[in-house]
């Protein structure tokens, strides 16, 4: 029979199963084969049904037994819970009894302890009384070790029985005995230390340490070791490091490294000696020796440092170099000492570094005073051109070089500030740099002012030069017309024939603004970089440091910490300027240069167009003649064409003169000059008081040419100029009607139209 799992599958398909059965090879007919399969399926189903009935019956029989078994388990659990509860009650009873017993035992132990303490106190009191009586004999015999042991025992005993009335003055008596002992042992220990008798020093020091006289051991050690170190320091006055050195030969900056090498060698030697002889006091004795040494020589150190800086000031301003070399030497010594004392607490080295760096504060706090002469001399050495004697092109070139040199001076000062103070004197640097740059920019402004006087002289002060370029073309009068203004021979030319040098001044101001902005960015970065240093000092758990700059902030020398914090807070603001006065001066200088360049570029235009309204051509009449002559269109006047040709030449000129400027600068200036020319010509035209038909035709020709030039340059026409251009083309007999239509369409400027109507003697309805 087929496996029953086939029928239990979820995807069982009866048709597919029957087809599969029929597909098997069989010699019997299909009907018989299907009948057999049906019979087998029926028998199998009956077997399955019988098996299910039997298993169900067995399961029903087992249920009462299972229920009974569960009931028995529940009963057992209840019994177990009751038993546990009884055990807990018994434990509580026993715990109370045990607690009473423990309390009784504690009381017995306390009484025992009191009895033992009383016994010990009586014993100590008896022993102390005997010690006070017998110690005099030890003093008389000079037995130092015995005296030290007795004093140590007496101190320990007095801690126990010092409150007893019998020994109320015992501590005073003990102090007196200890002082007598010190007077006996100090000379011996001092001699042993001077002789470096390790065994004897170890023995005597142990006696003093036994009675807790640590300070005495330290004092005697420092006294014994200070003499050779002090002699090495005093050797500078004798020209060396030894006690018998000849007259001074070295300067202090070159002598100090040798001295610190001697101190470092002595330190290493003492560290080894203390580690072998006094291990309990190693390396603290050596550290205290160094602190005492630098504290003792601090005043002399400060005096020698001041003298060295004064000598550096006299030697071509080398004071900062001298100070930096000495500072680097001191910091190098501190770092080497830290390397040799690896494992020593940083706070101990911090105190030594503080004592070593202390003399430098008097000079570092004078940073501005020391830096100012150097900055001033370098700024004064920058050559500022003389606009009255030098060529304009040379003046512009010299100004560009001067700007770069001035910025370099301040950048060099910034480097010195970091080397001298680690950035803690940045407020002084900013003030100094601002004043120096402001003064330099004032000098540049003076040159610009002088150039302006030279470039824009009144026409009466200009003399013709052999190479001057003048427009000398003359116009023939047509129908009574006259030549344009400025076409007469002998008339002076424009006061600025070649604007090349003046336009190049824009590169100078652009360079000044760009370099000044970059310098301010560098200074801002330097200020913000102090944040880490400030956080190191003001953090919740500031660590001791050997860095002189951090130490200055940590000790808040001269309020440096508050200044730095305030400066950093200001530098965070986006509108903060490290050099506010210099920035204002630079902006004023740039404004002055822009005004000068504009006036220079406009000078030729003014020369040609100023006074246009006074020309007689506007009131000229057509020439009367008996001969019939053909009429000709009017041509633009020479002054207008000269101005137009100059404006058309400006793009190429500006592009060639401003190659280093920002993109679009030449276009900006072209628009500015062309707009200025348009405004100037518009103002001149509107001042024309009277226009004849001949004058109208001439003005229309001039305006059309000038407006075409402006259109070619991409400059918008002023409303007044466009109004005149349009209205001049209206015939006089139709002027009123055309004006009304234009006013209704708002395509003209009413005020300009009114002036034109008055000039043409026409009527308009406003």
PDB file of C-alpha atoms in Angstrom, residues 113-278:
ATOM      1  CA  UNK A 113      39.881  45.601  75.017  1.00  0.00           C
ATOM      2  CA  UNK A 114      39.442  48.281  77.650  1.00  0.00           C
ATOM      3  CA  UNK A 115      41.265  46.180  80.163  1.00  0.00           C
ATOM      4  CA  UNK A 116      44.098  45.544  77.702  1.00  0.00           C
ATOM      5  CA  UNK A 117      44.251  49.276  76.852  1.00  0.00           C
ATOM      6  CA  UNK A 118      44.336  50.137  80.538  1.00  0.00           C
ATOM      7  CA  UNK A 119      47.083  47.572  81.047  1.00  0.00           C
ATOM      8  CA  UNK A 120      49.024  48.904  78.081  1.00  0.00           C
ATOM      9  CA  UNK A 121      48.537  52.471  79.271  1.00  0.00           C
ATOM     10  CA  UNK A 122      49.803  51.573  82.719  1.00  0.00           C
ATOM     11  CA  UNK A 123      52.729  49.831  81.106  1.00  0.00           C
ATOM     12  CA  UNK A 124      53.451  52.806  78.816  1.00  0.00           C
ATOM     13  CA  UNK A 125      53.104  55.205  81.731  1.00  0.00           C
ATOM     14  CA  UNK A 126      55.531  53.173  83.760  1.00  0.00           C
ATOM     15  CA  UNK A 127      57.939  52.928  80.824  1.00  0.00           C
ATOM     16  CA  UNK A 128      57.561  56.656  80.033  1.00  0.00           C
ATOM     17  CA  UNK A 129      58.374  57.585  83.606  1.00  0.00           C
ATOM     18  CA  UNK A 130      61.442  55.405  83.445  1.00  0.00           C
ATOM     19  CA  UNK A 131      62.470  56.919  80.073  1.00  0.00           C
ATOM     20  CA  UNK A 132      62.203  60.470  81.384  1.00  0.00           C
ATOM     21  CA  UNK A 133      64.484  59.425  84.237  1.00  0.00           C
ATOM     22  CA  UNK A 134      67.006  57.412  82.216  1.00  0.00           C
ATOM     23  CA  UNK A 135      67.341  59.556  79.063  1.00  0.00           C
ATOM     24  CA  UNK A 136      69.608  62.027  80.793  1.00  0.00           C
ATOM     25  CA  UNK A 137      72.134  59.239  81.200  1.00  0.00           C
ATOM     26  CA  UNK A 138      71.979  58.537  77.479  1.00  0.00           C
ATOM     27  CA  UNK A 139      72.574  62.222  76.756  1.00  0.00           C
ATOM     28  CA  UNK A 140      75.500  62.240  79.109  1.00  0.00           C
ATOM     29  CA  UNK A 141      76.981  59.199  77.394  1.00  0.00           C
ATOM     30  CA  UNK A 142      76.357  60.652  73.911  1.00  0.00           C
ATOM     31  CA  UNK A 143      74.631  57.478  72.724  1.00  0.00           C
ATOM     32  CA  UNK A 144      72.778  58.936  69.741  1.00  0.00           C
ATOM     33  CA  UNK A 145      71.087  55.751  68.591  1.00  0.00           C
ATOM     34  CA  UNK A 146      69.807  55.014  72.086  1.00  0.00           C
ATOM     35  CA  UNK A 147      68.583  58.590  72.471  1.00  0.00           C
ATOM     36  CA  UNK A 148      66.753  58.383  69.136  1.00  0.00           C
ATOM     37  CA  UNK A 149      65.089  55.103  70.122  1.00  0.00           C
ATOM     38  CA  UNK A 150      64.084  56.489  73.501  1.00  0.00           C
ATOM     39  CA  UNK A 151      62.675  59.682  71.967  1.00  0.00           C
ATOM     40  CA  UNK A 152      60.663  57.656  69.446  1.00  0.00           C
ATOM     41  CA  UNK A 153      59.287  55.478  72.258  1.00  0.00           C
ATOM     42  CA  UNK A 154      58.476  58.535  74.384  1.00  0.00           C
ATOM     43  CA  UNK A 155      56.582  60.168  71.495  1.00  0.00           C
ATOM     44  CA  UNK A 156      54.576  57.001  70.960  1.00  0.00           C
ATOM     45  CA  UNK A 157      53.836  56.680  74.671  1.00  0.00           C
ATOM     46  CA  UNK A 158      52.737  60.284  75.008  1.00  0.00           C
ATOM     47  CA  UNK A 159      50.121  59.699  72.327  1.00  0.00           C
ATOM     48  CA  UNK A 160      48.597  57.133  74.694  1.00  0.00           C
ATOM     49  CA  UNK A 161      49.026  58.724  78.118  1.00  0.00           C
ATOM     50  CA  UNK A 162      49.505  62.366  77.231  1.00  0.00           C
ATOM     51  CA  UNK A 163      46.068  63.160  78.695  1.00  0.00           C
ATOM     52  CA  UNK A 164      47.024  61.758  82.068  1.00  0.00           C
ATOM     53  CA  UNK A 165      47.568  64.622  84.554  1.00  0.00           C
ATOM     54  CA  UNK A 166      50.904  63.185  85.584  1.00  0.00           C
ATOM     55  CA  UNK A 167      52.204  63.683  82.017  1.00  0.00           C
ATOM     56  CA  UNK A 168      50.403  66.930  81.174  1.00  0.00           C
ATOM     57  CA  UNK A 169      53.729  68.645  80.440  1.00  0.00           C
ATOM     58  CA  UNK A 170      55.253  65.605  78.797  1.00  0.00           C
ATOM     59  CA  UNK A 171      55.013  66.903  75.227  1.00  0.00           C
ATOM     60  CA  UNK A 172      56.890  70.116  76.107  1.00  0.00           C
ATOM     61  CA  UNK A 173      59.590  68.069  77.836  1.00  0.00           C
ATOM     62  CA  UNK A 174      59.808  65.793  74.780  1.00  0.00           C
ATOM     63  CA  UNK A 175      60.221  68.770  72.435  1.00  0.00           C
ATOM     64  CA  UNK A 176      63.003  70.098  74.587  1.00  0.00           C
ATOM     65  CA  UNK A 177      64.756  66.726  74.538  1.00  0.00           C
ATOM     66  CA  UNK A 178      64.359  66.519  70.753  1.00  0.00           C
ATOM     67  CA  UNK A 179      65.906  69.962  70.342  1.00  0.00           C
ATOM     68  CA  UNK A 180      68.864  68.863  72.463  1.00  0.00           C
ATOM     69  CA  UNK A 181      69.159  65.758  70.309  1.00  0.00           C
ATOM     70  CA  UNK A 182      69.088  67.831  67.114  1.00  0.00           C
ATOM     71  CA  UNK A 183      71.878  70.049  68.404  1.00  0.00           C
ATOM     72  CA  UNK A 184      73.948  66.920  68.915  1.00  0.00           C
ATOM     73  CA  UNK A 185      73.198  65.178  65.625  1.00  0.00           C
ATOM     74  CA  UNK A 186      72.937  68.052  63.116  1.00  0.00           C
ATOM     75  CA  UNK A 187      76.693  68.827  62.977  1.00  0.00           C
ATOM     76  CA  UNK A 188      77.504  65.166  62.529  1.00  0.00           C
ATOM     77  CA  UNK A 189      74.916  64.703  59.748  1.00  0.00           C
ATOM     78  CA  UNK A 190      76.003  67.929  58.045  1.00  0.00           C
ATOM     79  CA  UNK A 191      79.625  66.732  58.040  1.00  0.00           C
ATOM     80  CA  UNK A 192      78.613  63.315  56.708  1.00  0.00           C
ATOM     81  CA  UNK A 193      76.555  64.898  53.936  1.00  0.00           C
ATOM     82  CA  UNK A 194      79.397  67.214  52.949  1.00  0.00           C
ATOM     83  CA  UNK A 195      81.774  64.254  52.827  1.00  0.00           C
ATOM     84  CA  UNK A 196      79.133  62.082  51.057  1.00  0.00           C
ATOM     85  CA  UNK A 197      79.699  59.396  53.670  1.00  0.00           C
ATOM     86  CA  UNK A 198      76.762  57.240  52.642  1.00  0.00           C
ATOM     87  CA  UNK A 199      76.875  54.780  55.540  1.00  0.00           C
ATOM     88  CA  UNK A 200      77.107  57.496  58.168  1.00  0.00           C
ATOM     89  CA  UNK A 201      74.401  59.600  56.469  1.00  0.00           C
ATOM     90  CA  UNK A 202      72.113  56.593  56.312  1.00  0.00           C
ATOM     91  CA  UNK A 203      72.647  55.861  60.003  1.00  0.00           C
ATOM     92  CA  UNK A 204      72.125  59.420  61.245  1.00  0.00           C
ATOM     93  CA  UNK A 205      69.189  60.089  58.919  1.00  0.00           C
ATOM     94  CA  UNK A 206      67.432  56.964  60.175  1.00  0.00           C
ATOM     95  CA  UNK A 207      67.665  58.367  63.725  1.00  0.00           C
ATOM     96  CA  UNK A 208      66.056  61.652  62.641  1.00  0.00           C
ATOM     97  CA  UNK A 209      63.399  59.962  60.561  1.00  0.00           C
ATOM     98  CA  UNK A 210      62.590  57.739  63.565  1.00  0.00           C
ATOM     99  CA  UNK A 211      61.538  60.835  65.500  1.00  0.00           C
ATOM    100  CA  UNK A 212      59.781  62.281  62.408  1.00  0.00           C
ATOM    101  CA  UNK A 213      62.314  65.042  61.776  1.00  0.00           C
ATOM    102  CA  UNK A 214      62.013  64.916  57.976  1.00  0.00           C
ATOM    103  CA  UNK A 215      62.426  68.668  57.621  1.00  0.00           C
ATOM    104  CA  UNK A 216      65.747  68.560  59.437  1.00  0.00           C
ATOM    105  CA  UNK A 217      67.153  65.950  57.067  1.00  0.00           C
ATOM    106  CA  UNK A 218      65.928  67.960  54.067  1.00  0.00           C
ATOM    107  CA  UNK A 219      67.355  71.220  55.419  1.00  0.00           C
ATOM    108  CA  UNK A 220      70.775  69.709  56.105  1.00  0.00           C
ATOM    109  CA  UNK A 221      70.849  67.982  52.708  1.00  0.00           C
ATOM    110  CA  UNK A 222      69.942  71.178  50.835  1.00  0.00           C
ATOM    111  CA  UNK A 223      72.521  73.180  52.812  1.00  0.00           C
ATOM    112  CA  UNK A 224      75.268  70.672  52.051  1.00  0.00           C
ATOM    113  CA  UNK A 225      74.465  70.424  48.324  1.00  0.00           C
ATOM    114  CA  UNK A 226      73.635  74.074  47.711  1.00  0.00           C
ATOM    115  CA  UNK A 227      77.188  75.373  48.057  1.00  0.00           C
ATOM    116  CA  UNK A 228      78.666  73.875  44.840  1.00  0.00           C
ATOM    117  CA  UNK A 229      75.538  74.743  42.851  1.00  0.00           C
ATOM    118  CA  UNK A 230      75.596  78.313  44.122  1.00  0.00           C
ATOM    119  CA  UNK A 231      79.289  78.500  43.260  1.00  0.00           C
ATOM    120  CA  UNK A 232      78.485  77.430  39.698  1.00  0.00           C
ATOM    121  CA  UNK A 233      75.875  80.207  39.446  1.00  0.00           C
ATOM    122  CA  UNK A 234      78.219  82.804  40.905  1.00  0.00           C
ATOM    123  CA  UNK A 235      80.836  81.680  38.392  1.00  0.00           C
ATOM    124  CA  UNK A 236      79.174  83.862  35.729  1.00  0.00           C
ATOM    125  CA  UNK A 237      80.452  86.962  37.500  1.00  0.00           C
ATOM    126  CA  UNK A 238      83.932  85.445  37.326  1.00  0.00           C
ATOM    127  CA  UNK A 239      83.598  84.380  33.708  1.00  0.00           C
ATOM    128  CA  UNK A 240      82.998  80.650  34.118  1.00  0.00           C
ATOM    129  CA  UNK A 241      81.433  77.929  36.251  1.00  0.00           C
ATOM    130  CA  UNK A 242      84.205  77.255  38.758  1.00  0.00           C
ATOM    131  CA  UNK A 243      85.018  79.165  41.937  1.00  0.00           C
ATOM    132  CA  UNK A 244      88.389  80.317  40.567  1.00  0.00           C
ATOM    133  CA  UNK A 245      87.370  81.295  37.057  1.00  0.00           C
ATOM    134  CA  UNK A 246      88.967  84.361  35.412  1.00  0.00           C
ATOM    135  CA  UNK A 247      87.227  87.593  34.470  1.00  0.00           C
ATOM    136  CA  UNK A 248      83.880  87.415  32.614  1.00  0.00           C
ATOM    137  CA  UNK A 249      84.229  86.398  28.986  1.00  0.00           C
ATOM    138  CA  UNK A 250      80.852  84.869  28.044  1.00  0.00           C
ATOM    139  CA  UNK A 251      77.536  86.609  27.640  1.00  0.00           C
ATOM    140  CA  UNK A 252      74.656  85.329  29.731  1.00  0.00           C
ATOM    141  CA  UNK A 253      72.670  83.739  26.824  1.00  0.00           C
ATOM    142  CA  UNK A 254      75.655  81.584  25.864  1.00  0.00           C
ATOM    143  CA  UNK A 255      76.639  80.903  29.490  1.00  0.00           C
ATOM    144  CA  UNK A 256      73.211  79.749  30.765  1.00  0.00           C
ATOM    145  CA  UNK A 257      73.135  76.444  28.812  1.00  0.00           C
ATOM    146  CA  UNK A 258      76.475  75.450  30.338  1.00  0.00           C
ATOM    147  CA  UNK A 259      75.193  76.247  33.814  1.00  0.00           C
ATOM    148  CA  UNK A 260      72.019  74.219  33.322  1.00  0.00           C
ATOM    149  CA  UNK A 261      74.115  71.325  32.011  1.00  0.00           C
ATOM    150  CA  UNK A 262      76.083  71.443  35.244  1.00  0.00           C
ATOM    151  CA  UNK A 263      72.825  71.458  37.246  1.00  0.00           C
ATOM    152  CA  UNK A 264      71.473  68.555  35.210  1.00  0.00           C
ATOM    153  CA  UNK A 265      74.633  66.508  35.711  1.00  0.00           C
ATOM    154  CA  UNK A 266      74.601  67.254  39.444  1.00  0.00           C
ATOM    155  CA  UNK A 267      70.921  66.297  39.584  1.00  0.00           C
ATOM    156  CA  UNK A 268      71.549  62.935  37.954  1.00  0.00           C
ATOM    157  CA  UNK A 269      74.440  62.268  40.319  1.00  0.00           C
ATOM    158  CA  UNK A 270      72.365  63.192  43.371  1.00  0.00           C
ATOM    159  CA  UNK A 271      69.478  61.033  42.199  1.00  0.00           C
ATOM    160  CA  UNK A 272      71.737  57.986  42.080  1.00  0.00           C
ATOM    161  CA  UNK A 273      73.276  58.817  45.456  1.00  0.00           C
ATOM    162  CA  UNK A 274      69.911  59.362  47.172  1.00  0.00           C
ATOM    163  CA  UNK A 275      68.503  56.175  45.664  1.00  0.00           C
ATOM    164  CA  UNK A 276      71.351  54.219  47.239  1.00  0.00           C
ATOM    165  CA  UNK A 277      71.707  56.035  50.579  1.00  0.00           C
ATOM    166  CA  UNK A 278      68.265  57.509  51.329  1.00  0.00           C
TER     167      UNK A 278
END
